PDB file of C-alpha atoms in Angstrom:
ATOM      1  CA  MET I 832     -40.721 -48.067  17.903  1.00 51.00           C
ATOM      2  CA  GLU I 833     -42.574 -44.948  15.351  1.00 57.00           C
ATOM      3  CA  LYS I 834     -41.247 -41.444  16.033  1.00 56.00           C
ATOM      4  CA  LYS I 835     -43.980 -38.945  15.075  1.00 58.00           C
ATOM      5  CA  LEU I 836     -43.212 -35.806  14.015  1.00 55.00           C
ATOM      6  CA  ILE I 837     -45.133 -32.922  16.121  1.00 55.00           C
ATOM      7  CA  VAL I 838     -45.249 -28.836  14.705  1.00 50.00           C
ATOM      8  CA  SER I 839     -46.433 -26.765  16.646  1.00 48.00           C
ATOM      9  CA  LEU I 840     -48.903 -23.925  15.751  1.00 44.00           C
ATOM     10  CA  SER I 841     -47.917 -21.281  12.617  1.00 43.00           C
ATOM     11  CA  PRO I 842     -46.409 -18.723  12.631  1.00 47.00           C
ATOM     12  CA  HIS I 843     -42.750 -20.835  12.373  1.00 45.00           C
ATOM     13  CA  VAL I 844     -40.573 -17.832  11.600  1.00 47.00           C
ATOM     14  CA  HIS I 845     -38.129 -16.387  13.628  1.00 50.00           C
ATOM     15  CA  SER I 846     -37.270 -13.213  13.674  1.00 55.00           C
ATOM     16  CA  GLY I 847     -34.017 -13.436  16.286  1.00 58.00           C
ATOM     17  CA  ASP I 848     -34.809 -10.668  18.362  1.00 64.00           C
ATOM     18  CA  SER I 849     -35.502 -10.919  21.982  1.00 70.00           C
ATOM     19  CA  ILE I 850     -35.824  -8.840  25.026  1.00 73.00           C
ATOM     20  CA  GLN I 851     -32.513  -8.867  26.228  1.00 81.00           C
ATOM     21  CA  LYS I 852     -31.121  -8.238  22.601  1.00 84.00           C
ATOM     22  CA  ASN I 853     -33.535  -5.076  22.025  1.00 86.00           C
ATOM     23  CA  MET I 854     -32.691  -3.776  25.856  1.00 89.00           C
ATOM     24  CA  TYR I 855     -28.498  -3.488  24.887  1.00 91.00           C
ATOM     25  CA  GLY I 856     -29.204  -2.377  21.347  1.00 92.00           C
ATOM     26  CA  VAL I 857     -30.922   0.633  22.979  1.00 94.00           C
ATOM     27  CA  LEU I 858     -28.356   1.043  25.495  1.00 94.00           C
ATOM     28  CA  ILE I 859     -25.451   1.018  22.854  1.00 95.00           C
ATOM     29  CA  ALA I 860     -27.466   3.698  21.316  1.00 96.00           C
ATOM     30  CA  LEU I 861     -27.408   5.939  24.019  1.00 96.00           C
ATOM     31  CA  VAL I 862     -23.696   5.469  24.873  1.00 96.00           C
ATOM     32  CA  PRO I 863     -22.772   8.679  22.694  1.00 96.00           C
ATOM     33  CA  ALA I 864     -24.941  10.414  24.178  1.00 95.00           C
ATOM     34  CA  PHE I 865     -23.585   9.432  27.555  1.00 96.00           C
ATOM     35  CA  ILE I 866     -19.712  10.188  26.039  1.00 95.00           C
ATOM     36  CA  ALA I 867     -21.232  13.929  25.416  1.00 95.00           C
ATOM     37  CA  SER I 868     -22.095  14.225  29.012  1.00 94.00           C
ATOM     38  CA  LEU I 869     -19.688  13.483  30.288  1.00 94.00           C
ATOM     39  CA  ALA I 870     -17.731  16.230  27.900  1.00 93.00           C
ATOM     40  CA  PHE I 871     -19.793  18.598  29.149  1.00 92.00           C
ATOM     41  CA  TYR I 872     -20.488  17.728  32.399  1.00 92.00           C
ATOM     42  CA  GLY I 873     -17.941  16.174  33.544  1.00 90.00           C
ATOM     43  CA  LEU I 874     -18.436  13.892  37.488  1.00 91.00           C
ATOM     44  CA  GLY I 875     -22.137  15.331  37.903  1.00 92.00           C
ATOM     45  CA  ALA I 876     -23.226  13.747  34.574  1.00 93.00           C
ATOM     46  CA  LEU I 877     -21.084  10.533  35.908  1.00 95.00           C
ATOM     47  CA  VAL I 878     -22.122  10.626  39.351  1.00 95.00           C
ATOM     48  CA  VAL I 879     -26.396  11.178  38.266  1.00 96.00           C
ATOM     49  CA  THR I 880     -25.786   8.418  35.841  1.00 96.00           C
ATOM     50  CA  ALA I 881     -24.373   6.268  37.713  1.00 96.00           C
ATOM     51  CA  THR I 882     -26.676   6.605  40.718  1.00 96.00           C
ATOM     52  CA  SER I 883     -29.936   6.130  38.800  1.00 96.00           C
ATOM     53  CA  VAL I 884     -28.636   3.379  37.182  1.00 96.00           C
ATOM     54  CA  ILE I 885     -27.879   1.609  40.447  1.00 96.00           C
ATOM     55  CA  ALA I 886     -31.068   2.577  42.166  1.00 96.00           C
ATOM     56  CA  CYS I 887     -33.048   1.814  39.235  1.00 95.00           C
ATOM     57  CA  MET I 888     -31.751  -1.848  39.005  1.00 94.00           C
ATOM     58  CA  LEU I 889     -31.075  -1.880  42.805  1.00 94.00           C
ATOM     59  CA  PHE I 890     -35.013  -1.969  43.762  1.00 94.00           C
ATOM     60  CA  GLU I 891     -36.164  -3.617  40.771  1.00 91.00           C
ATOM     61  CA  TRP I 892     -34.638  -6.923  42.331  1.00 90.00           C
ATOM     62  CA  VAL I 893     -35.840  -5.656  45.797  1.00 91.00           C
ATOM     63  CA  ILE I 894     -39.570  -5.429  45.091  1.00 90.00           C
ATOM     64  CA  ALA I 895     -39.290  -8.465  42.408  1.00 87.00           C
ATOM     65  CA  LYS I 896     -37.636 -10.532  45.109  1.00 85.00           C
ATOM     66  CA  TYR I 897     -39.328  -9.661  48.413  1.00 84.00           C
ATOM     67  CA  ILE I 898     -42.864  -7.226  47.153  1.00 84.00           C
ATOM     68  CA  LEU I 899     -43.812  -9.627  43.590  1.00 79.00           C
ATOM     69  CA  ARG I 900     -42.521 -12.510  45.126  1.00 74.00           C
ATOM     70  CA  LYS I 901     -41.429 -13.347  41.026  1.00 72.00           C
ATOM     71  CA  ASN I 902     -38.332 -14.022  39.011  1.00 67.00           C
ATOM     72  CA  THR I 903     -35.418 -11.528  39.476  1.00 61.00           C
ATOM     73  CA  ASN I 904     -33.620 -12.305  36.499  1.00 65.00           C
ATOM     74  CA  SER I 905     -35.619  -8.868  35.523  1.00 67.00           C
ATOM     75  CA  ILE I 906     -32.733  -6.896  36.435  1.00 73.00           C
ATOM     76  CA  CYS I 907     -30.439  -9.141  33.678  1.00 76.00           C
ATOM     77  CA  ASP I 908     -32.369  -7.724  30.928  1.00 79.00           C
ATOM     78  CA  GLY I 909     -31.579  -4.607  30.575  1.00 83.00           C
ATOM     79  CA  SER I 910     -34.920  -2.584  31.414  1.00 88.00           C
ATOM     80  CA  ALA I 911     -33.908  -1.554  34.237  1.00 90.00           C
ATOM     81  CA  ALA I 912     -30.512  -0.062  33.211  1.00 93.00           C
ATOM     82  CA  ILE I 913     -32.050   1.726  30.456  1.00 94.00           C
ATOM     83  CA  THR I 914     -34.934   2.824  32.861  1.00 95.00           C
ATOM     84  CA  GLY I 915     -32.265   4.018  35.209  1.00 95.00           C
ATOM     85  CA  VAL I 916     -30.007   5.827  32.120  1.00 96.00           C
ATOM     86  CA  LEU I 917     -33.068   7.354  30.148  1.00 96.00           C
ATOM     87  CA  LEU I 918     -34.063   8.606  33.762  1.00 96.00           C
ATOM     88  CA  ALA I 919     -30.310  10.214  34.726  1.00 96.00           C
ATOM     89  CA  PHE I 920     -30.542  12.066  31.004  1.00 96.00           C
ATOM     90  CA  ASN I 921     -33.583  14.003  32.019  1.00 95.00           C
ATOM     91  CA  LEU I 922     -31.559  15.167  35.227  1.00 95.00           C
ATOM     92  CA  PRO I 923     -29.928  18.047  35.916  1.00 94.00           C
ATOM     93  CA  SER I 924     -26.114  17.354  36.413  1.00 92.00           C
ATOM     94  CA  ASN I 925     -26.295  18.686  39.954  1.00 92.00           C
ATOM     95  CA  LEU I 926     -29.005  17.232  41.275  1.00 94.00           C
ATOM     96  CA  PRO I 927     -28.470  16.062  44.934  1.00 94.00           C
ATOM     97  CA  ILE I 928     -28.561  12.139  45.004  1.00 95.00           C
ATOM     98  CA  TRP I 929     -31.491  11.411  47.580  1.00 96.00           C
ATOM     99  CA  ILE I 930     -33.510  13.229  45.306  1.00 96.00           C
ATOM    100  CA  ILE I 931     -32.082  10.761  42.005  1.00 97.00           C
ATOM    101  CA  ILE I 932     -33.082   7.805  44.507  1.00 97.00           C
ATOM    102  CA  ILE I 933     -36.152   8.841  44.856  1.00 97.00           C
ATOM    103  CA  GLY I 934     -36.950   9.715  41.443  1.00 96.00           C
ATOM    104  CA  ALA I 935     -35.423   5.897  40.880  1.00 96.00           C
ATOM    105  CA  LEU I 936     -37.915   4.670  43.051  1.00 96.00           C
ATOM    106  CA  PHE I 937     -40.974   5.928  41.689  1.00 96.00           C
ATOM    107  CA  ALA I 938     -39.969   4.843  38.261  1.00 95.00           C
ATOM    108  CA  ILE I 939     -39.323   1.596  39.313  1.00 95.00           C
ATOM    109  CA  GLY I 940     -41.788   1.441  42.171  1.00 93.00           C
ATOM    110  CA  VAL I 941     -44.477   3.059  40.853  1.00 93.00           C
ATOM    111  CA  GLY I 942     -44.274   3.199  37.107  1.00 92.00           C
ATOM    112  CA  LYS I 943     -43.015  -0.145  36.450  1.00 91.00           C
ATOM    113  CA  MET I 944     -43.253  -2.843  39.143  1.00 89.00           C
ATOM    114  CA  SER I 945     -46.848  -1.976  40.698  1.00 87.00           C
ATOM    115  CA  PHE I 946     -48.287  -2.895  37.151  1.00 86.00           C
ATOM    116  CA  GLY I 947     -47.086  -5.972  36.709  1.00 82.00           C
ATOM    117  CA  GLY I 948     -42.961  -5.460  34.892  1.00 80.00           C
ATOM    118  CA  LEU I 949     -42.239  -5.593  31.650  1.00 79.00           C
ATOM    119  CA  GLY I 950     -44.769  -5.328  28.962  1.00 80.00           C
ATOM    120  CA  ASN I 951     -47.291  -4.316  31.701  1.00 86.00           C
ATOM    121  CA  ASN I 952     -46.375  -0.990  32.586  1.00 89.00           C
ATOM    122  CA  PRO I 953     -49.172   1.532  30.560  1.00 91.00           C
ATOM    123  CA  PHE I 954     -46.812   5.017  31.296  1.00 93.00           C
ATOM    124  CA  ASN I 955     -42.946   5.143  30.189  1.00 94.00           C
ATOM    125  CA  PRO I 956     -41.251   4.628  33.836  1.00 94.00           C
ATOM    126  CA  ALA I 957     -38.179   6.756  33.585  1.00 95.00           C
ATOM    127  CA  LEU I 958     -40.379   9.965  32.240  1.00 95.00           C
ATOM    128  CA  ALA I 959     -43.066   8.410  35.431  1.00 95.00           C
ATOM    129  CA  GLY I 960     -39.813   8.941  37.882  1.00 96.00           C
ATOM    130  CA  ARG I 961     -38.932  12.790  35.318  1.00 96.00           C
ATOM    131  CA  VAL I 962     -41.930  14.465  35.748  1.00 95.00           C
ATOM    132  CA  PHE I 963     -43.119  13.141  39.603  1.00 96.00           C
ATOM    133  CA  LEU I 964     -39.303  14.538  40.620  1.00 96.00           C
ATOM    134  CA  LEU I 965     -40.135  17.836  38.342  1.00 95.00           C
ATOM    135  CA  LEU I 966     -43.689  18.257  40.567  1.00 94.00           C
ATOM    136  CA  SER I 967     -42.171  17.720  43.655  1.00 95.00           C
ATOM    137  CA  PHE I 968     -38.216  19.327  44.045  1.00 95.00           C
ATOM    138  CA  PRO I 969     -38.896  22.346  41.339  1.00 93.00           C
ATOM    139  CA  VAL I 970     -36.452  23.840  42.450  1.00 92.00           C
ATOM    140  CA  GLN I 971     -33.650  21.464  42.582  1.00 92.00           C
ATOM    141  CA  MET I 972     -35.003  19.765  38.770  1.00 93.00           C
ATOM    142  CA  THR I 973     -34.199  23.760  37.437  1.00 91.00           C
ATOM    143  CA  THR I 974     -31.470  24.861  38.678  1.00 89.00           C
ATOM    144  CA  TRP I 975     -29.297  24.154  35.457  1.00 90.00           C
ATOM    145  CA  PRO I 976     -25.168  23.926  35.535  1.00 89.00           C
ATOM    146  CA  VAL I 977     -23.321  26.266  32.996  1.00 87.00           C
ATOM    147  CA  VAL I 978     -21.142  23.206  31.046  1.00 85.00           C
ATOM    148  CA  GLY I 979     -17.352  23.055  31.229  1.00 80.00           C
ATOM    149  CA  GLN I 980     -17.797  22.734  34.973  1.00 81.00           C
ATOM    150  CA  LEU I 981     -15.832  19.131  34.496  1.00 80.00           C
ATOM    151  CA  GLY I 982     -15.207  18.078  37.847  1.00 73.00           C
ATOM    152  CA  SER I 983     -17.285  20.027  40.428  1.00 74.00           C
ATOM    153  CA  TYR I 984     -20.783  18.160  40.887  1.00 74.00           C
ATOM    154  CA  VAL I 985     -23.221  20.334  43.854  1.00 71.00           C
ATOM    155  CA  ASP I 986     -21.382  24.004  44.143  1.00 70.00           C
ATOM    156  CA  VAL I 987     -21.646  24.378  40.226  1.00 75.00           C
ATOM    157  CA  GLU I 988     -22.462  27.888  38.462  1.00 80.00           C
ATOM    158  CA  THR I 989     -26.171  28.406  37.037  1.00 83.00           C
ATOM    159  CA  ALA I 990     -28.315  29.138  34.236  1.00 83.00           C
ATOM    160  CA  ALA I 991     -31.163  30.004  32.147  1.00 84.00           C
ATOM    161  CA  THR I 992     -31.407  26.947  29.103  1.00 89.00           C
ATOM    162  CA  PRO I 993     -32.426  27.811  25.464  1.00 89.00           C
ATOM    163  CA  LEU I 994     -36.251  26.783  26.410  1.00 90.00           C
ATOM    164  CA  ALA I 995     -36.196  28.926  29.423  1.00 89.00           C
ATOM    165  CA  ILE I 996     -35.143  31.839  27.480  1.00 89.00           C
ATOM    166  CA  MET I 997     -37.661  31.401  24.782  1.00 91.00           C
ATOM    167  CA  LYS I 998     -40.799  31.258  27.511  1.00 90.00           C
ATOM    168  CA  ARG I 999     -39.173  34.617  28.429  1.00 90.00           C
ATOM    169  CA  ILE I1000     -39.524  35.909  25.151  1.00 88.00           C
ATOM    170  CA  ILE I1001     -42.757  34.997  24.786  1.00 88.00           C
ATOM    171  CA  HIS I1002     -43.725  36.554  27.846  1.00 86.00           C
ATOM    172  CA  ASN I1003     -42.249  39.592  26.859  1.00 86.00           C
ATOM    173  CA  ASP I1004     -39.386  39.554  29.436  1.00 84.00           C
ATOM    174  CA  PRO I1005     -37.171  43.096  28.473  1.00 84.00           C
ATOM    175  CA  ASN I1006     -34.281  41.709  29.652  1.00 85.00           C
ATOM    176  CA  THR I1007     -33.899  38.918  27.621  1.00 84.00           C
ATOM    177  CA  THR I1008     -34.018  38.530  23.812  1.00 83.00           C
ATOM    178  CA  LEU I1009     -33.193  36.157  20.435  1.00 83.00           C
ATOM    179  CA  ALA I1010     -29.797  37.600  21.046  1.00 85.00           C
ATOM    180  CA  ASP I1011     -29.613  35.562  24.321  1.00 87.00           C
ATOM    181  CA  LEU I1012     -29.966  31.985  22.725  1.00 88.00           C
ATOM    182  CA  PRO I1013     -27.053  29.680  22.065  1.00 88.00           C
ATOM    183  CA  SER I1014     -26.199  29.006  18.190  1.00 88.00           C
ATOM    184  CA  SER I1015     -27.624  25.933  15.933  1.00 90.00           C
ATOM    185  CA  LEU I1016     -24.439  24.723  16.142  1.00 92.00           C
ATOM    186  CA  ASP I1017     -23.583  25.389  19.650  1.00 90.00           C
ATOM    187  CA  LEU I1018     -27.301  23.498  20.100  1.00 91.00           C
ATOM    188  CA  PHE I1019     -26.684  20.713  17.762  1.00 92.00           C
ATOM    189  CA  ILE I1020     -23.219  19.966  19.374  1.00 92.00           C
ATOM    190  CA  GLY I1021     -24.301  20.722  23.050  1.00 88.00           C
ATOM    191  CA  ASN I1022     -22.889  23.676  24.349  1.00 88.00           C
ATOM    192  CA  ASN I1023     -25.942  25.083  26.248  1.00 88.00           C
ATOM    193  CA  PRO I1024     -26.795  24.063  30.018  1.00 88.00           C
ATOM    194  CA  GLY I1025     -30.092  21.395  30.032  1.00 89.00           C
ATOM    195  CA  CYS I1026     -30.309  18.168  30.908  1.00 92.00           C
ATOM    196  CA  ILE I1027     -27.442  15.859  31.098  1.00 93.00           C
ATOM    197  CA  GLY I1028     -28.468  13.284  28.000  1.00 91.00           C
ATOM    198  CA  GLU I1029     -30.684  16.063  25.911  1.00 91.00           C
ATOM    199  CA  ILE I1030     -28.026  18.522  25.278  1.00 90.00           C
ATOM    200  CA  SER I1031     -26.377  17.182  22.302  1.00 93.00           C
ATOM    201  CA  ALA I1032     -28.320  16.490  19.171  1.00 94.00           C
ATOM    202  CA  VAL I1033     -25.715  15.077  17.203  1.00 95.00           C
ATOM    203  CA  ALA I1034     -25.362  12.113  19.688  1.00 95.00           C
ATOM    204  CA  LEU I1035     -28.553  11.599  20.361  1.00 96.00           C
ATOM    205  CA  LEU I1036     -28.679  11.042  16.391  1.00 96.00           C
ATOM    206  CA  ILE I1037     -26.138   9.316  16.032  1.00 96.00           C
ATOM    207  CA  GLY I1038     -27.993   6.907  18.675  1.00 96.00           C
ATOM    208  CA  LEU I1039     -31.393   7.121  16.612  1.00 97.00           C
ATOM    209  CA  VAL I1040     -29.362   5.991  13.022  1.00 96.00           C
ATOM    210  CA  TYR I1041     -28.328   3.069  15.375  1.00 96.00           C
ATOM    211  CA  MET I1042     -31.304   1.465  15.948  1.00 96.00           C
ATOM    212  CA  LEU I1043     -32.403   2.463  12.526  1.00 96.00           C
ATOM    213  CA  TRP I1044     -29.427   0.008  11.257  1.00 95.00           C
ATOM    214  CA  ARG I1045     -30.764  -2.291  14.044  1.00 94.00           C
ATOM    215  CA  LYS I1046     -34.075  -2.120  13.269  1.00 92.00           C
ATOM    216  CA  ILE I1047     -34.192  -1.927  16.884  1.00 93.00           C
ATOM    217  CA  ILE I1048     -37.223   0.571  15.942  1.00 93.00           C
ATOM    218  CA  THR I1049     -38.689   1.765  13.077  1.00 94.00           C
ATOM    219  CA  TRP I1050     -38.664   5.775  11.465  1.00 95.00           C
ATOM    220  CA  HIS I1051     -42.484   6.625  11.820  1.00 95.00           C
ATOM    221  CA  ILE I1052     -42.414   8.040  15.446  1.00 96.00           C
ATOM    222  CA  PRO I1053     -39.005   9.777  15.793  1.00 97.00           C
ATOM    223  CA  VAL I1054     -39.817  11.184  12.592  1.00 97.00           C
ATOM    224  CA  SER I1055     -43.622  12.042  12.309  1.00 97.00           C
ATOM    225  CA  ILE I1056     -43.066  14.268  16.055  1.00 97.00           C
ATOM    226  CA  LEU I1057     -40.207  15.855  14.818  1.00 97.00           C
ATOM    227  CA  GLY I1058     -41.466  16.664  11.404  1.00 97.00           C
ATOM    228  CA  THR I1059     -44.391  17.288  13.073  1.00 97.00           C
ATOM    229  CA  VAL I1060     -43.460  20.073  15.551  1.00 97.00           C
ATOM    230  CA  PHE I1061     -41.066  21.266  12.132  1.00 97.00           C
ATOM    231  CA  ILE I1062     -44.077  22.261  10.359  1.00 96.00           C
ATOM    232  CA  PHE I1063     -45.964  22.985  13.755  1.00 96.00           C
ATOM    233  CA  SER I1064     -43.238  25.915  14.848  1.00 95.00           C
ATOM    234  CA  GLY I1065     -42.475  26.596  11.833  1.00 95.00           C
ATOM    235  CA  ILE I1066     -45.802  28.220  11.129  1.00 95.00           C
ATOM    236  CA  MET I1067     -45.581  30.169  14.475  1.00 95.00           C
ATOM    237  CA  TYR I1068     -42.366  31.790  13.432  1.00 94.00           C
ATOM    238  CA  PHE I1069     -43.534  32.172  10.089  1.00 94.00           C
ATOM    239  CA  VAL I1070     -46.495  34.915  11.835  1.00 93.00           C
ATOM    240  CA  ASN I1071     -44.361  36.102  14.351  1.00 91.00           C
ATOM    241  CA  PRO I1072     -40.854  35.831  14.110  1.00 91.00           C
ATOM    242  CA  GLU I1073     -40.072  38.000  17.060  1.00 88.00           C
ATOM    243  CA  VAL I1074     -41.388  36.179  19.581  1.00 88.00           C
ATOM    244  CA  TYR I1075     -41.482  32.402  18.410  1.00 91.00           C
ATOM    245  CA  VAL I1076     -37.794  31.111  17.303  1.00 92.00           C
ATOM    246  CA  SER I1077     -37.249  29.015  14.067  1.00 92.00           C
ATOM    247  CA  PRO I1078     -38.286  26.240  14.134  1.00 94.00           C
ATOM    248  CA  VAL I1079     -34.766  24.232  13.753  1.00 94.00           C
ATOM    249  CA  ILE I1080     -33.723  25.923  17.028  1.00 93.00           C
ATOM    250  CA  GLN I1081     -36.856  24.164  18.285  1.00 93.00           C
ATOM    251  CA  LEU I1082     -36.150  21.057  17.032  1.00 94.00           C
ATOM    252  CA  LEU I1083     -32.579  20.608  18.604  1.00 93.00           C
ATOM    253  CA  SER I1084     -33.470  22.275  22.258  1.00 91.00           C
ATOM    254  CA  GLY I1085     -34.653  20.994  25.129  1.00 89.00           C
ATOM    255  CA  GLY I1086     -35.570  16.722  25.169  1.00 91.00           C
ATOM    256  CA  LEU I1087     -37.154  17.095  22.167  1.00 94.00           C
ATOM    257  CA  MET I1088     -35.106  14.672  20.202  1.00 95.00           C
ATOM    258  CA  LEU I1089     -34.223  12.807  23.228  1.00 96.00           C
ATOM    259  CA  GLY I1090     -38.247  12.163  23.605  1.00 95.00           C
ATOM    260  CA  ALA I1091     -38.928  11.571  20.476  1.00 96.00           C
ATOM    261  CA  ILE I1092     -35.961   9.246  19.962  1.00 96.00           C
ATOM    262  CA  PHE I1093     -35.445   7.082  22.952  1.00 95.00           C
ATOM    263  CA  MET I1094     -38.476   7.147  24.791  1.00 95.00           C
ATOM    264  CA  ALA I1095     -41.878   8.016  22.885  1.00 95.00           C
ATOM    265  CA  THR I1096     -40.442   4.572  21.145  1.00 94.00           C
ATOM    266  CA  ASP I1097     -40.675   2.311  23.940  1.00 91.00           C
ATOM    267  CA  TYR I1098     -42.408  -0.943  22.964  1.00 89.00           C
ATOM    268  CA  VAL I1099     -44.445  -1.155  26.251  1.00 89.00           C
ATOM    269  CA  THR I1100     -46.165   2.469  25.764  1.00 91.00           C
ATOM    270  CA  SER I1101     -46.341   3.199  22.360  1.00 93.00           C
ATOM    271  CA  PRO I1102     -48.618   1.981  19.476  1.00 93.00           C
ATOM    272  CA  MET I1103     -47.981  -1.456  17.370  1.00 90.00           C
ATOM    273  CA  SER I1104     -49.443  -0.958  14.048  1.00 90.00           C
ATOM    274  CA  LYS I1105     -47.870   2.050  11.426  1.00 92.00           C
ATOM    275  CA  LYS I1106     -50.786   4.089  10.787  1.00 93.00           C
ATOM    276  CA  GLY I1107     -51.286   4.331  15.157  1.00 94.00           C
ATOM    277  CA  MET I1108     -47.450   5.170  15.278  1.00 95.00           C
ATOM    278  CA  LEU I1109     -47.961   8.046  13.242  1.00 96.00           C
ATOM    279  CA  ILE I1110     -51.001   9.175  14.835  1.00 96.00           C
ATOM    280  CA  TYR I1111     -49.608   8.928  18.155  1.00 96.00           C
ATOM    281  CA  GLY I1112     -45.860  10.912  16.610  1.00 97.00           C
ATOM    282  CA  VAL I1113     -47.784  13.663  15.482  1.00 97.00           C
ATOM    283  CA  ALA I1114     -50.210  14.301  18.420  1.00 97.00           C
ATOM    284  CA  ILE I1115     -46.905  13.987  20.737  1.00 97.00           C
ATOM    285  CA  GLY I1116     -45.838  16.866  17.987  1.00 96.00           C
ATOM    286  CA  ILE I1117     -48.837  18.815  18.103  1.00 96.00           C
ATOM    287  CA  LEU I1118     -48.785  19.112  22.346  1.00 96.00           C
ATOM    288  CA  THR I1119     -45.238  19.539  22.175  1.00 96.00           C
ATOM    289  CA  VAL I1120     -45.210  22.187  21.129  1.00 95.00           C
ATOM    290  CA  VAL I1121     -48.421  23.997  22.463  1.00 95.00           C
ATOM    291  CA  ILE I1122     -46.951  23.545  26.069  1.00 94.00           C
ATOM    292  CA  ARG I1123     -43.667  24.939  25.073  1.00 93.00           C
ATOM    293  CA  LEU I1124     -45.301  28.035  23.479  1.00 93.00           C
ATOM    294  CA  PHE I1125     -48.739  28.364  25.731  1.00 92.00           C
ATOM    295  CA  GLY I1126     -48.078  26.390  28.392  1.00 88.00           C
ATOM    296  CA  ALA I1127     -46.778  26.811  31.994  1.00 85.00           C
ATOM    297  CA  TYR I1128     -43.653  25.170  31.649  1.00 87.00           C
ATOM    298  CA  PRO I1129     -41.144  25.450  29.283  1.00 87.00           C
ATOM    299  CA  GLU I1130     -40.444  22.218  28.200  1.00 89.00           C
ATOM    300  CA  GLY I1131     -43.163  19.586  27.386  1.00 90.00           C
ATOM    301  CA  MET I1132     -41.831  16.789  25.128  1.00 94.00           C
ATOM    302  CA  SER I1133     -42.315  14.314  28.841  1.00 93.00           C
ATOM    303  CA  PHE I1134     -46.087  15.454  29.707  1.00 95.00           C
ATOM    304  CA  ALA I1135     -46.912  14.831  25.759  1.00 96.00           C
ATOM    305  CA  ILE I1136     -45.856  11.699  25.823  1.00 96.00           C
ATOM    306  CA  LEU I1137     -47.127   9.924  29.374  1.00 96.00           C
ATOM    307  CA  ILE I1138     -50.173  11.335  27.577  1.00 96.00           C
ATOM    308  CA  MET I1139     -50.305   9.537  24.389  1.00 96.00           C
ATOM    309  CA  ASN I1140     -49.355   6.672  26.572  1.00 96.00           C
ATOM    310  CA  ALA I1141     -52.694   6.819  28.060  1.00 95.00           C
ATOM    311  CA  PHE I1142     -53.715   7.062  24.554  1.00 95.00           C
ATOM    312  CA  THR I1143     -52.088   4.499  23.503  1.00 94.00           C
ATOM    313  CA  PRO I1144     -54.514   0.860  24.385  1.00 93.00           C
ATOM    314  CA  LEU I1145     -57.070   3.454  22.368  1.00 94.00           C
ATOM    315  CA  ILE I1146     -54.906   3.964  18.860  1.00 94.00           C
ATOM    316  CA  ASN I1147     -54.275   0.221  19.380  1.00 92.00           C
ATOM    317  CA  MET I1148     -58.296  -0.843  19.186  1.00 91.00           C
ATOM    318  CA  TYR I1149     -58.734   1.297  16.089  1.00 88.00           C
ATOM    319  CA  CYS I1150     -55.717   0.556  14.096  1.00 85.00           C
ATOM    320  CA  LYS I1151     -54.735  -2.447  14.730  1.00 74.00           C
ATOM    321  CA  PRO I1152     -52.295  -4.385  12.769  1.00 62.00           C
ATOM    322  CA  LYS I1153     -52.990  -6.743   9.844  1.00 64.00           C
ATOM    323  CA  ARG I1154     -52.873 -10.355  10.717  1.00 64.00           C
ATOM    324  CA  PHE I1155     -50.794 -12.870  10.243  1.00 57.00           C
ATOM    325  CA  GLY I1156     -51.463 -14.550   6.652  1.00 56.00           C
ATOM    326  CA  GLU I1157     -54.566 -12.361   6.012  1.00 55.00           C
ATOM    327  CA  VAL I1158     -55.789 -11.957   2.851  1.00 58.00           C
ATOM    328  CA  ALA I1159     -57.853  -8.523   2.293  1.00 56.00           C
ATOM    329  CA  LYS I1160     -61.580  -8.518   0.939  1.00 58.00           C
ATOM    330  CA  LYS I1161     -62.157  -7.609  -2.418  1.00 56.00           C
ATOM    331  CA  LYS I1162     -64.599  -4.664  -2.998  1.00 51.00           C
TER     332      LYS I1162
END
């Protein structure tokens, strides 16, 4: 019997990557930030993170099985778990469980599964859930526990975040000065109030190094965001150092590191080409500083990423990656 060699269509290169491998790689990169959250917030960080992850995975399974009537194995690929962790990392450590569950339902049900599941959502699901909770429960979402209350969850002492202090200074609050801000070292380590996953810059940078080493992401989006924020806020600081804080403080405050490293780099909602990534990152950096300095909210990272998520298809249209095997035409 004659045997035929059947060759599939090109390209014939396989990198060995998979959705599951990359998703679990991101989860590993988030471990240092989770450890830092436990070190500074203790029980509260554990309760919020566990509730968010379990709720996100449960909602994805229920919606996939009983509403969309499709394969329910997607909860094992790590994407629902990442959504749960990132949603939790954007929440205060004393947020009531029922509010966390509502946020998880919106993130998975509206932000992800309503568009068809992984790969089809135009907006980052975790950020969609976070912004929904911020608009729906502004008081609970802007009440920040003081770090070090490891055994407490709901009944905790609260304080203003560094970004809230900056906003008061910009608005000429007579009771607030630059001296009220935490030191750069405290911001770098994580000894300051804020969302549980955003406080420790060093933990987030460890995650960035790991993902770059494993080639889960490229440097283009994080570096373009952080570089743009540093330059833009540096110009504002040079113009009026009595009102605007140094660019280093801007980089280490709020959700900038978390957003630039783990949320803006989401495969589905970010551009495909390197040129598109740079445009996307620069725009996020500019929007973040504009909202922080001139907007109504102290933090602008979440809004900036969601706004640029909407522009990602347009960026992909005008910054198309080079086709495999394509040869540039000579002029």
